[in-house]
CSV table of C-alpha atoms in Angstrom, one decimal:
chain,number,residue,atom,x,y,z
A,1,MET,CA,-29.1,-19.1,-7.0
A,2,MET,CA,-29.2,-17.3,-3.6
A,3,ARG,CA,-27.7,-20.2,-1.5
A,4,SER,CA,-24.8,-19.9,-4.3
A,5,ILE,CA,-24.8,-16.2,-4.2
A,6,ILE,CA,-24.4,-16.3,-0.5
A,7,VAL,CA,-21.6,-18.8,-0.6
A,8,LEU,CA,-19.8,-17.2,-3.1
A,9,PHE,CA,-19.9,-13.6,-1.0
A,10,GLY,CA,-18.8,-15.7,1.9
A,11,ILE,CA,-15.7,-17.1,0.2
A,12,VAL,CA,-14.7,-13.5,-1.3
A,13,THR,CA,-15.3,-12.2,1.9
A,14,PHE,CA,-12.8,-14.5,4.0
A,15,PHE,CA,-10.1,-14.5,1.2
A,16,THR,CA,-10.3,-10.6,0.8
A,17,THR,CA,-10.3,-10.5,4.7
A,18,VAL,CA,-7.1,-13.0,4.9
A,19,LEU,CA,-5.5,-11.1,2.2
A,20,ASN,CA,-6.0,-8.0,4.4
A,21,ALA,CA,-4.4,-9.2,7.3
A,22,GLN,CA,-1.3,-10.5,5.2
A,23,ARG,CA,-1.0,-7.4,3.7
A,24,ASP,CA,-1.4,-5.3,7.0
A,25,ALA,CA,1.1,-7.4,8.9
A,26,GLU,CA,3.7,-7.1,6.3
A,27,GLY,CA,3.4,-3.5,6.0
A,28,LEU,CA,3.4,-3.8,9.4
A,29,VAL,CA,6.7,-4.8,9.5
A,30,LYS,CA,8.1,-2.7,7.1
A,31,GLU,CA,6.6,0.3,8.2
A,32,LEU,CA,9.0,-1.4,11.4
A,33,SER,CA,11.6,-1.5,9.6
A,34,LEU,CA,12.0,1.9,7.9
A,35,LYS,CA,11.9,3.2,11.1
A,36,MET,CA,14.9,1.1,12.8
A,37,GLN,CA,16.3,2.5,9.3
A,38,LEU,CA,16.3,5.8,10.3
A,39,VAL,CA,19.6,4.8,12.8
A,40,ASP,CA,22.4,5.2,10.6
A,41,LYS,CA,24.6,4.2,14.0
A,42,TYR,CA,24.9,4.5,17.5
A,43,SER,CA,26.8,3.5,20.6
A,44,ALA,CA,26.0,3.3,23.7
A,45,ASP,CA,27.2,2.0,27.1
A,46,ILE,CA,26.1,-1.7,28.3
A,47,LEU,CA,25.4,-3.3,31.2
A,48,VAL,CA,25.4,-7.4,30.9
A,49,LYS,CA,24.1,-10.0,33.5
A,50,ILE,CA,24.7,-13.5,31.9
A,51,ASP,CA,23.1,-16.6,33.3
A,52,VAL,CA,24.2,-19.7,32.0
A,53,GLU,CA,23.8,-22.8,34.6
A,54,PHE,CA,28.2,-23.5,33.6
A,55,VAL,CA,29.1,-20.2,33.8
A,56,ASN,CA,29.9,-18.1,36.8
A,57,ILE,CA,30.6,-14.4,36.0
A,58,GLU,CA,29.9,-11.3,37.4
A,59,GLU,CA,28.1,-8.3,35.6
A,60,ARG,CA,30.4,-6.5,33.4
A,61,LYS,CA,30.7,-3.2,31.6
A,62,ALA,CA,31.4,-2.4,28.2
A,63,LYS,CA,30.5,0.3,24.9
A,64,VAL,CA,28.7,-1.2,21.7
A,65,PHE,CA,29.0,0.2,18.6
A,66,PHE,CA,26.7,-0.5,15.9
A,67,GLU,CA,26.6,0.8,12.4
A,68,LYS,CA,24.2,0.5,9.5
A,69,PRO,CA,23.4,-1.9,7.5
A,70,ASP,CA,24.7,-4.8,10.3
A,71,LYS,CA,27.9,-4.1,11.7
A,72,PHE,CA,28.1,-4.3,15.4
A,73,GLU,CA,31.3,-3.8,18.2
A,74,ILE,CA,31.8,-5.0,21.0
A,75,LYS,CA,34.4,-3.3,23.7
A,76,SER,CA,35.6,-4.3,26.4
A,77,THR,CA,38.2,-4.0,29.3
A,78,GLY,CA,37.4,-7.6,30.5
A,79,ILE,CA,36.4,-10.9,29.4
A,80,LEU,CA,32.6,-10.8,28.1
A,81,LEU,CA,30.3,-13.7,27.2
A,82,LEU,CA,27.3,-12.8,24.8
A,83,PRO,CA,25.4,-15.7,23.5
A,84,LYS,CA,26.2,-15.9,19.7
A,85,LYS,CA,22.6,-14.6,18.6
A,86,GLY,CA,20.5,-12.2,19.5
A,87,VAL,CA,22.6,-9.4,21.2
A,88,GLU,CA,23.9,-8.4,17.8
A,89,MET,CA,20.4,-6.9,16.2
A,90,ASP,CA,21.0,-9.8,13.5
A,91,TYR,CA,17.1,-9.8,13.1
A,92,LEU,CA,17.3,-6.6,11.1
A,93,GLN,CA,18.7,-8.6,8.3
A,94,LEU,CA,15.5,-10.5,8.2
A,95,PHE,CA,13.4,-7.1,8.2
A,96,ASN,CA,15.9,-5.9,5.5
A,97,ALA,CA,15.2,-9.4,3.1
A,98,GLU,CA,12.6,-10.4,1.4
A,99,PHE,CA,10.1,-12.3,3.8
A,100,THR,CA,6.2,-13.2,3.9
A,101,ALA,CA,4.5,-11.8,7.5
A,102,ILE,CA,1.5,-13.7,8.9
A,103,ASP,CA,-0.9,-12.2,11.6
A,104,GLU,CA,-1.4,-14.7,14.1
A,105,LYS,CA,-3.2,-13.2,17.1
A,106,THR,CA,-3.0,-10.5,19.1
A,107,GLU,CA,-1.7,-10.6,22.8
A,108,ILE,CA,-0.7,-8.3,26.2
A,109,VAL,CA,3.1,-8.7,26.9
A,110,SER,CA,4.6,-7.0,29.2
A,111,GLY,CA,1.2,-5.2,29.9
A,112,LYS,CA,1.3,-4.0,26.5
A,113,GLN,CA,-1.2,-4.9,23.4
A,114,THR,CA,0.5,-6.6,21.0
A,115,ARG,CA,0.2,-8.0,17.4
A,116,LEU,CA,2.3,-11.3,17.2
A,117,ILE,CA,3.0,-11.7,13.3
A,118,LYS,CA,4.9,-14.6,11.9
A,119,ILE,CA,7.5,-13.6,9.4
A,120,ILE,CA,9.2,-16.3,7.1
A,121,PRO,CA,12.1,-15.1,5.0
A,122,MET,CA,12.5,-15.5,1.6
A,123,GLY,CA,15.3,-16.9,0.7
A,124,SER,CA,17.3,-19.8,2.0
A,125,GLU,CA,20.6,-17.3,2.8
A,126,LEU,CA,19.8,-16.5,6.0
A,127,ASP,CA,20.5,-18.2,9.7
A,128,ILE,CA,17.0,-17.2,10.5
A,129,VAL,CA,14.4,-19.7,9.1
A,130,LEU,CA,11.3,-18.1,11.2
A,131,ALA,CA,11.1,-15.5,13.4
A,132,GLN,CA,7.6,-14.4,15.6
A,133,VAL,CA,7.6,-10.7,16.4
A,134,TRP,CA,5.2,-9.6,19.1
A,135,ILE,CA,4.7,-5.6,18.0
A,136,ASP,CA,3.2,-2.9,20.6
A,137,GLU,CA,1.2,-1.1,17.0
A,138,LEU,CA,0.6,1.8,18.8
A,139,ASN,CA,4.4,3.1,19.6
A,140,LEU,CA,5.5,0.9,16.7
A,141,ARG,CA,7.9,-1.1,19.1
A,142,ILE,CA,9.1,-4.7,18.8
A,143,VAL,CA,8.3,-5.8,22.4
A,144,ARG,CA,9.3,-9.5,22.2
A,145,MET,CA,11.0,-11.4,19.5
A,146,LYS,CA,11.4,-15.0,19.1
A,147,THR,CA,13.6,-16.6,16.2
A,148,TYR,CA,14.5,-19.7,14.9
A,149,THR,CA,18.1,-20.9,13.3
A,150,LYS,CA,19.3,-23.1,11.6
A,151,SER,CA,22.6,-23.0,13.1
A,152,SER,CA,21.8,-21.8,16.9
A,153,GLY,CA,19.0,-23.2,17.9
A,154,SER,CA,16.4,-20.5,19.1
A,155,TYR,CA,16.4,-17.4,21.4
A,156,ARG,CA,13.6,-15.2,22.4
A,157,ILE,CA,14.5,-11.1,23.1
A,158,ASP,CA,12.2,-9.3,25.3
A,159,PHE,CA,12.9,-5.5,24.6
A,160,SER,CA,12.3,-3.0,27.1
A,161,TYR,CA,12.2,1.1,25.9
A,162,LYS,CA,12.3,4.2,27.8
A,163,ASN,CA,12.9,7.6,26.4
A,164,ASN,CA,16.1,6.9,24.2
A,165,PRO,CA,16.5,8.1,20.5
A,166,PHE,CA,14.7,6.8,17.6
A,167,ASP,CA,12.8,3.9,20.2
A,168,LEU,CA,16.5,2.4,20.8
A,169,PRO,CA,16.0,-0.3,23.6
A,170,ALA,CA,16.8,0.6,27.3
A,171,ALA,CA,17.5,-3.1,28.3
A,172,ILE,CA,17.0,-6.5,26.1
A,173,ARG,CA,17.0,-9.8,27.4
A,174,VAL,CA,18.0,-12.6,25.5
A,175,GLU,CA,16.9,-16.0,26.3
A,176,PHE,CA,18.7,-18.6,24.4
A,177,ASP,CA,19.5,-22.6,23.9
A,178,VAL,CA,22.6,-23.9,25.5
A,179,LYS,CA,24.0,-27.0,24.3
A,180,ASN,CA,25.0,-29.2,27.2
A,181,MET,CA,29.0,-29.7,27.2
A,182,SER,CA,31.3,-31.7,29.2
A,183,LEU,CA,33.8,-28.8,29.8
A,184,PRO,CA,37.6,-29.6,29.0
A,185,SER,CA,40.1,-29.8,32.7
A,186,THR,CA,43.0,-31.0,30.8
A,187,LEU,CA,44.8,-27.9,29.6
A,188,THR,CA,43.8,-26.6,33.5
A,189,GLY,CA,44.8,-30.1,35.6
A,190,ASP,CA,41.3,-30.0,36.9
A,191,LEU,CA,41.4,-33.8,37.6
A,192,GLU,CA,38.4,-33.6,40.5
A,193,SER,CA,36.3,-32.3,37.5
A,194,LEU,CA,37.5,-34.6,35.0
A,195,SER,CA,34.7,-37.1,35.2
A,196,LYS,CA,31.9,-34.0,36.0
A,197,LYS,CA,29.6,-33.8,33.3
A,198,LEU,CA,27.0,-31.5,32.9
A,199,ASP,CA,23.3,-32.3,33.0
A,200,SER,CA,22.9,-34.5,30.0
A,201,LYS,CA,19.2,-33.5,29.0
A,202,GLY,CA,20.8,-32.0,25.6
A,203,VAL,CA,19.9,-28.1,25.8
A,204,THR,CA,19.5,-25.8,28.3
A,205,LYS,CA,18.2,-21.9,28.5
A,206,GLY,CA,20.6,-19.3,29.3
A,207,VAL,CA,19.8,-15.9,29.7
A,208,VAL,CA,21.5,-12.5,28.8
A,209,SER,CA,20.6,-9.1,30.4
A,210,ILE,CA,22.0,-5.9,28.8
A,211,GLU,CA,21.5,-2.7,30.0
A,212,TYR,CA,21.7,0.0,27.5
A,213,SER,CA,22.6,3.7,28.2
A,214,ASN,CA,24.6,6.6,27.2
A,215,TYR,CA,23.4,6.3,23.6
A,216,VAL,CA,25.0,8.5,20.8
A,217,VAL,CA,22.6,8.0,17.8
A,218,ASN,CA,23.6,8.9,14.6
B,1,MET,CA,70.7,-19.8,65.9
B,2,ASN,CA,71.1,-17.0,63.1
B,3,LYS,CA,74.5,-18.3,62.1
B,4,LEU,CA,73.3,-22.0,62.5
B,5,VAL,CA,70.4,-21.5,59.8
B,6,ARG,CA,73.0,-19.0,58.2
B,7,ILE,CA,75.5,-21.8,57.4
B,8,GLU,CA,73.0,-24.1,56.7
B,9,LEU,CA,71.9,-22.0,53.7
B,10,TYR,CA,75.2,-22.1,52.3
B,11,LYS,CA,75.5,-25.4,52.5
B,12,ILE,CA,72.4,-25.8,50.7
B,13,PHE,CA,73.4,-23.4,47.7
B,14,THR,CA,76.6,-24.4,47.3
B,15,LYS,CA,75.2,-27.5,46.1
B,16,PRO,CA,74.9,-27.9,42.5
B,17,ARG,CA,71.6,-30.1,43.1
B,18,THR,CA,70.0,-26.9,44.6
B,19,TYR,CA,70.0,-25.1,41.2
B,20,ILE,CA,68.3,-27.8,39.3
B,21,GLY,CA,64.9,-27.0,40.9
B,22,PHE,CA,65.2,-23.1,40.3
B,23,GLY,CA,66.5,-24.1,36.1
B,24,ALA,CA,63.8,-26.5,36.5
B,25,VAL,CA,61.1,-23.9,37.2
B,26,PHE,CA,62.4,-21.2,35.1
B,27,LEU,CA,62.5,-23.7,32.2
B,28,ILE,CA,59.0,-24.9,32.3
B,29,VAL,CA,57.5,-21.4,32.9
B,30,VAL,CA,59.6,-19.7,30.7
B,31,ALA,CA,58.5,-23.2,28.0
B,32,ILE,CA,54.9,-22.4,28.9
B,33,GLN,CA,54.7,-19.0,28.5
B,34,LEU,CA,57.0,-18.9,24.7
B,35,GLY,CA,54.1,-21.7,24.1
B,36,PHE,CA,50.8,-19.5,25.3
B,37,TYR,CA,52.4,-16.2,22.8
B,38,PHE,CA,53.1,-17.9,19.6
B,39,GLU,CA,50.4,-20.5,19.9
B,40,GLY,CA,48.0,-19.6,22.8
B,41,GLU,CA,45.1,-18.7,20.7
B,42,GLU,CA,44.9,-22.1,18.7
B,43,ILE,CA,45.3,-24.0,22.2
B,44,LEU,CA,42.6,-21.3,23.5
B,45,ASP,CA,40.2,-22.3,20.6
B,46,PHE,CA,40.6,-25.9,20.9
B,47,VAL,CA,39.9,-25.8,24.6
B,48,ILE,CA,36.9,-23.6,24.7
B,49,GLN,CA,35.7,-24.8,20.8
B,50,ASN,CA,32.2,-26.6,22.4
B,51,LEU,CA,31.5,-22.9,24.0
B,52,LYS,CA,32.4,-20.9,20.7
B,53,ASP,CA,28.9,-23.1,18.9
B,54,SER,CA,27.2,-21.0,21.7
B,55,PHE,CA,28.7,-18.1,23.0
B,56,LEU,CA,30.9,-14.7,21.8
B,57,PHE,CA,34.3,-14.4,23.8
B,58,GLU,CA,35.2,-10.5,23.7
B,59,GLY,CA,38.3,-9.2,25.5
B,60,LYS,CA,41.5,-10.5,26.3
B,61,LEU,CA,41.0,-14.4,27.1
B,62,ILE,CA,45.0,-14.9,27.0
B,63,ASN,CA,46.6,-12.8,29.5
B,64,VAL,CA,49.1,-13.0,32.4
B,65,TYR,CA,46.7,-14.1,35.1
B,66,THR,CA,44.8,-17.1,32.6
B,67,VAL,CA,48.3,-18.1,31.7
B,68,SER,CA,49.9,-18.3,35.2
B,69,TYR,CA,46.9,-20.2,36.5
B,70,ILE,CA,48.6,-23.0,33.6
B,71,VAL,CA,51.9,-22.5,34.9
B,72,LEU,CA,50.6,-23.4,38.5
B,73,THR,CA,48.5,-26.5,37.6
B,74,SER,CA,51.5,-27.7,35.3
B,75,LEU,CA,54.1,-27.4,38.0
B,76,TRP,CA,52.3,-28.7,41.0
B,77,ILE,CA,53.2,-32.8,39.9
B,78,HIS,CA,57.0,-31.1,38.9
B,79,VAL,CA,57.7,-28.6,42.3
B,80,PRO,CA,57.3,-31.7,44.8
B,81,ILE,CA,60.1,-33.6,43.5
B,82,LEU,CA,62.8,-30.3,43.1
B,83,ILE,CA,61.7,-29.7,46.7
B,84,ALA,CA,62.4,-33.3,47.8
B,85,LEU,CA,65.5,-33.2,45.7
B,86,VAL,CA,66.8,-30.8,48.0
B,87,THR,CA,65.2,-31.2,52.0
B,88,GLY,CA,66.0,-35.1,51.8
B,89,ASP,CA,69.7,-34.4,51.6
B,90,LEU,CA,69.6,-32.1,54.7
B,91,ILE,CA,70.2,-34.7,57.5
B,92,ALA,CA,71.1,-37.8,54.8
B,93,GLY,CA,74.0,-35.8,52.8
B,94,GLU,CA,75.7,-35.1,56.2
B,95,ALA,CA,75.6,-38.2,57.3
B,96,ASN,CA,76.9,-39.2,54.1
B,97,SER,CA,79.3,-37.1,53.9
B,98,GLY,CA,80.7,-38.4,57.4
B,99,THR,CA,80.6,-34.5,58.8
B,100,PHE,CA,78.1,-35.1,61.1
B,101,ARG,CA,80.2,-36.3,64.0
B,102,LEU,CA,82.5,-33.7,63.3
B,103,ILE,CA,79.3,-31.3,63.6
B,104,LEU,CA,78.2,-32.3,66.9
B,105,THR,CA,80.7,-32.2,68.5
B,106,ARG,CA,80.5,-28.2,68.6
B,107,PRO,CA,78.1,-26.8,71.1
B,108,VAL,CA,75.4,-26.8,69.6
B,109,SER,CA,71.7,-28.7,70.5
B,110,ARG,CA,70.7,-31.4,67.8
B,111,THR,CA,67.1,-29.4,68.5
B,112,LYS,CA,68.8,-26.2,67.1
B,113,LEU,CA,70.9,-27.8,64.6
B,114,LEU,CA,67.8,-29.9,63.0
B,115,PHE,CA,65.5,-26.5,63.2
B,116,ALA,CA,68.4,-24.3,61.3
B,117,LYS,CA,68.4,-27.1,58.5
B,118,PHE,CA,64.9,-27.4,58.3
B,119,PHE,CA,64.6,-23.7,58.0
B,120,ALA,CA,66.9,-23.6,55.5
B,121,GLY,CA,65.3,-26.4,53.4
B,122,TRP,CA,61.7,-24.3,54.1
B,123,THR,CA,63.7,-21.0,52.5
B,124,TYR,CA,64.7,-23.1,49.5
B,125,THR,CA,61.1,-24.1,49.3
B,126,TYR,CA,59.5,-20.6,49.4
B,127,LEU,CA,62.5,-19.5,47.3
B,128,VAL,CA,61.4,-21.5,44.3
B,129,ILE,CA,57.5,-20.5,45.1
B,130,ILE,CA,58.6,-17.2,44.8
B,131,LEU,CA,60.4,-17.5,41.6
B,132,MET,CA,57.2,-19.2,39.9
B,133,ILE,CA,55.8,-16.3,41.0
B,134,VAL,CA,58.2,-13.7,39.9
B,135,LEU,CA,58.0,-15.8,36.5
B,136,SER,CA,54.7,-16.2,35.6
B,137,VAL,CA,53.7,-12.6,36.9
B,138,GLY,CA,56.8,-11.0,36.4
B,139,LEU,CA,57.4,-12.1,32.4
B,140,GLY,CA,53.5,-13.2,31.8
B,141,SER,CA,52.4,-9.5,32.7
B,142,ILE,CA,55.6,-7.9,29.7
B,143,LEU,CA,54.2,-10.7,27.6
B,144,PHE,CA,50.4,-11.1,27.9
B,145,GLY,CA,49.4,-8.3,29.6
B,146,SER,CA,46.6,-8.1,32.4
B,147,GLY,CA,43.0,-9.1,31.9
B,148,ASP,CA,40.0,-11.2,33.4
B,149,LEU,CA,40.9,-14.7,34.7
B,150,LEU,CA,39.4,-17.7,32.6
B,151,ILE,CA,39.4,-21.1,34.1
B,152,LEU,CA,37.5,-24.0,33.2
B,153,LYS,CA,36.9,-26.0,36.1
B,154,GLY,CA,34.1,-28.2,35.7
B,155,THR,CA,32.3,-25.1,35.2
B,156,LEU,CA,33.6,-21.8,33.4
B,157,ASN,CA,35.0,-19.6,36.0
B,158,ILE,CA,35.7,-16.3,34.8
B,159,PHE,CA,37.1,-13.6,37.1
B,160,LYS,CA,37.9,-9.8,37.1
B,161,ALA,CA,41.2,-8.8,37.4
B,162,GLU,CA,41.5,-7.1,40.4
B,163,ASP,CA,39.7,-10.4,42.0
B,164,ALA,CA,42.4,-12.8,40.4
B,165,LEU,CA,45.1,-10.9,42.2
B,166,TRP,CA,44.0,-12.1,45.5
B,167,ARG,CA,43.0,-15.5,44.3
B,168,PHE,CA,46.7,-16.2,43.4
B,169,ALA,CA,48.5,-14.9,46.2
B,170,LEU,CA,46.4,-17.4,48.6
B,171,ALA,CA,46.8,-19.7,46.3
B,172,TYR,CA,50.2,-19.5,46.1
B,173,SER,CA,50.7,-19.0,50.0
B,174,TYR,CA,48.8,-22.3,50.1
B,175,GLY,CA,51.1,-23.6,47.9
B,176,ILE,CA,53.7,-22.9,50.0
B,177,LEU,CA,52.3,-24.6,52.8
B,178,SER,CA,51.5,-27.5,50.9
B,179,MET,CA,55.3,-27.3,49.7
B,180,THR,CA,56.2,-27.7,53.0
B,181,VAL,CA,54.3,-30.5,54.1
B,182,VAL,CA,56.4,-32.3,51.1
B,183,ALA,CA,59.5,-30.8,52.4
B,184,SER,CA,58.8,-32.0,56.2
B,185,LEU,CA,58.4,-35.6,54.7
B,186,ALA,CA,61.5,-35.5,52.9
B,187,PHE,CA,63.5,-34.2,55.8
B,188,MET,CA,61.9,-37.0,58.4
B,189,LEU,CA,62.8,-39.4,56.1
B,190,SER,CA,65.7,-38.1,55.7
B,191,ALA,CA,66.7,-38.4,59.6
B,192,PHE,CA,66.2,-42.7,59.0
B,193,ALA,CA,68.7,-42.4,56.1
B,194,GLU,CA,72.3,-42.4,55.7
B,195,ASN,CA,72.4,-41.1,52.2
B,196,SER,CA,70.1,-38.8,50.2
B,197,ILE,CA,69.3,-40.8,47.3
B,198,GLY,CA,66.8,-43.0,49.9
B,199,PRO,CA,65.1,-39.9,51.4
B,200,ILE,CA,64.5,-38.5,47.7
B,201,ILE,CA,62.8,-41.4,46.1
B,202,GLY,CA,61.2,-42.2,49.1
B,203,THR,CA,59.4,-38.7,49.2
B,204,PHE,CA,58.6,-39.5,45.4
B,205,ALA,CA,57.1,-42.6,46.0
B,206,ILE,CA,55.3,-41.9,49.0
B,207,ILE,CA,53.6,-39.0,46.7
B,208,ILE,CA,53.2,-40.8,43.9
B,209,GLY,CA,51.9,-43.7,45.4
B,210,ILE,CA,48.9,-42.6,47.5
B,211,THR,CA,47.9,-40.7,45.0
B,212,VAL,CA,47.9,-43.1,42.4
B,213,ILE,CA,46.6,-45.5,45.3
B,214,SER,CA,43.6,-43.6,46.2
B,215,THR,CA,42.5,-42.1,42.5
B,216,LEU,CA,42.2,-46.2,41.6
B,217,GLY,CA,41.2,-47.9,44.4
B,218,PHE,CA,38.8,-44.6,45.1
B,219,SER,CA,35.8,-46.6,46.9
B,220,MET,CA,37.6,-48.8,48.3
B,221,LEU,CA,39.9,-45.9,50.5
B,222,ARG,CA,37.2,-43.4,50.5
B,223,PRO,CA,37.2,-43.0,54.2
B,224,ILE,CA,40.9,-42.2,54.7
B,225,ILE,CA,41.1,-40.3,51.7
B,226,PRO,CA,40.0,-37.0,53.8
B,227,PHE,CA,42.9,-37.7,55.8
B,228,LEU,CA,45.9,-38.2,53.5
B,229,PHE,CA,48.3,-35.7,52.6
B,230,THR,CA,48.4,-35.6,49.2
B,231,THR,CA,44.8,-34.9,48.8
B,232,TYR,CA,45.7,-31.6,49.4
B,233,LEU,CA,48.5,-30.8,47.4
B,234,PRO,CA,46.8,-29.6,44.6
B,235,ALA,CA,44.2,-27.7,47.3
B,236,TRP,CA,45.6,-24.2,46.2
B,237,GLN,CA,42.8,-24.7,43.5
B,238,LEU,CA,40.2,-24.0,46.0
B,239,PHE,CA,41.0,-20.7,45.3
B,240,PHE,CA,39.9,-20.3,42.4
B,241,ASP,CA,36.6,-21.8,43.2
B,242,TYR,CA,33.7,-19.2,42.4
B,243,GLU,CA,32.3,-19.5,45.6
B,244,LEU,CA,35.3,-20.0,48.1
B,245,ASP,CA,34.7,-23.3,50.4
B,246,TYR,CA,35.7,-22.4,53.3
B,247,GLY,CA,35.5,-25.6,55.3
B,248,LYS,CA,37.6,-27.6,52.3
B,249,ILE,CA,39.6,-24.8,52.7
B,250,SER,CA,39.9,-24.9,56.4
B,251,ARG,CA,40.5,-28.9,56.6
B,252,ALA,CA,43.3,-28.3,53.8
B,253,VAL,CA,45.0,-26.1,55.8
B,254,PHE,CA,44.4,-28.0,58.5
B,255,THR,CA,45.5,-31.5,57.3
B,256,ASP,CA,48.8,-29.9,56.3
B,257,LEU,CA,49.3,-28.5,59.6
B,258,ALA,CA,49.1,-31.6,61.5
B,259,TYR,CA,51.4,-33.5,59.0
B,260,ILE,CA,53.8,-30.9,58.9
B,261,ILE,CA,53.9,-31.2,63.1
B,262,LEU,CA,53.9,-34.9,62.8
B,263,PHE,CA,57.0,-35.0,60.0
B,264,LEU,CA,59.3,-32.7,62.3
B,265,SER,CA,58.0,-34.3,65.5
B,266,VAL,CA,58.9,-38.1,64.3
B,267,ALA,CA,62.2,-36.5,62.8
B,268,PHE,CA,63.3,-34.3,65.9
B,269,TYR,CA,62.7,-37.2,68.0
B,270,HIS,CA,64.4,-39.6,65.7
B,271,PHE,CA,67.8,-37.7,65.5
B,272,ARG,CA,68.0,-36.7,69.1
B,273,LYS,CA,67.9,-40.0,70.2
B,274,LYS,CA,70.0,-41.6,66.8
B,275,ASP,CA,73.3,-43.1,67.6
B,276,ILE,CA,75.9,-41.3,65.1
B,277,LEU,CA,78.0,-43.1,63.3
B,278,SER,CA,79.1,-41.4,60.4
């Protein structure tokens, strides 16, 4: 009898702990989402550095404009190349939709104690199928985010902060999948490189770093 | 000497065939630019559709520099033909019309006469390239405006507008040098011929023949390919490499200069010894 009570107590304690942890993870993400929603709109100057195997481009200056919920615009005088996912804050769609959050573990990232939380969207309409978010619980900031999408593979964003209003990031570093491709040369008449193909391993990583300055918020 | 050059220029510019070159350059450049003006977005979308799967492009992709680069790549095949059309006629044309004996009775040395003819032919070459620049950059600026230069050259190279300008200046300067090689070749062949068809067709045949043979028999001819002038005709593209390869550029320039000296030396040597029968 005593043994059964101990087992039952153990089971109840286990599930209560797990359920509490889940609720906590969801609560934390929702709290973070609410903080992000305080920003109705902003504009900022950006400095973009692109590091992709087959792309040669110097760093570029541009201006970004954001308006709630997901309007994002970049104005650049020259040509600017950005990864299709990650820089336009498309992860906000995930926070604004219904999701399940699971606490995974705690981890030190960029010298900060973070909680790694897995977020799974409930609907199937979003392009994001899974996200891992490293949250600095103390400052309520995302330190890192890894996102898996249906259409564009996965990408990882590392955020760094200074004293910007509403804790908007001072810089982000987006690491994303790039499908290796053979660039056409026919239009340019570059016969020398007609037979050149980029590494055929399938997918490589590209990195885009963006520094934000001169935020004007709301 | 100036008078001789002026006379030779007068002869060149009174021949209708001279204007075929200018007309062809005008038509090709205007056709490409109008094509890009009306359907440029679709053409470029098609070319970079692979990239658009992974990247967002911001900014003006179709602009004066991108279109000028495309014009250059389209024209480097045609321009040697247009150059040979005039420079291949410089000496052989006189032989054909039977005016050499009359000219050479004047107190002018054969070397001076030949130099004046070559200089006049080179001026024509220069003017054809200048027309290309004026049309590409001038008309392009009106139709498309300025912007960064986007090039697909094995890699995707994007140059700032101010960076594109000096690259174009160097590429066009190199273009003048490489077309001078073609002019010298046609001029040399012209010194050996009695009518202009031979040197003109001969120049086409040599350029196309060597290019085809060195492309198809690449493995067999590999050791001599670096020494062929045809290898360096499209070397203006080297100025659009992200990191300039000064070694390759110098090799191209020195090879071109060596061929110009060789072709002109043969032409001068042969013409000075030539028995003028017509």
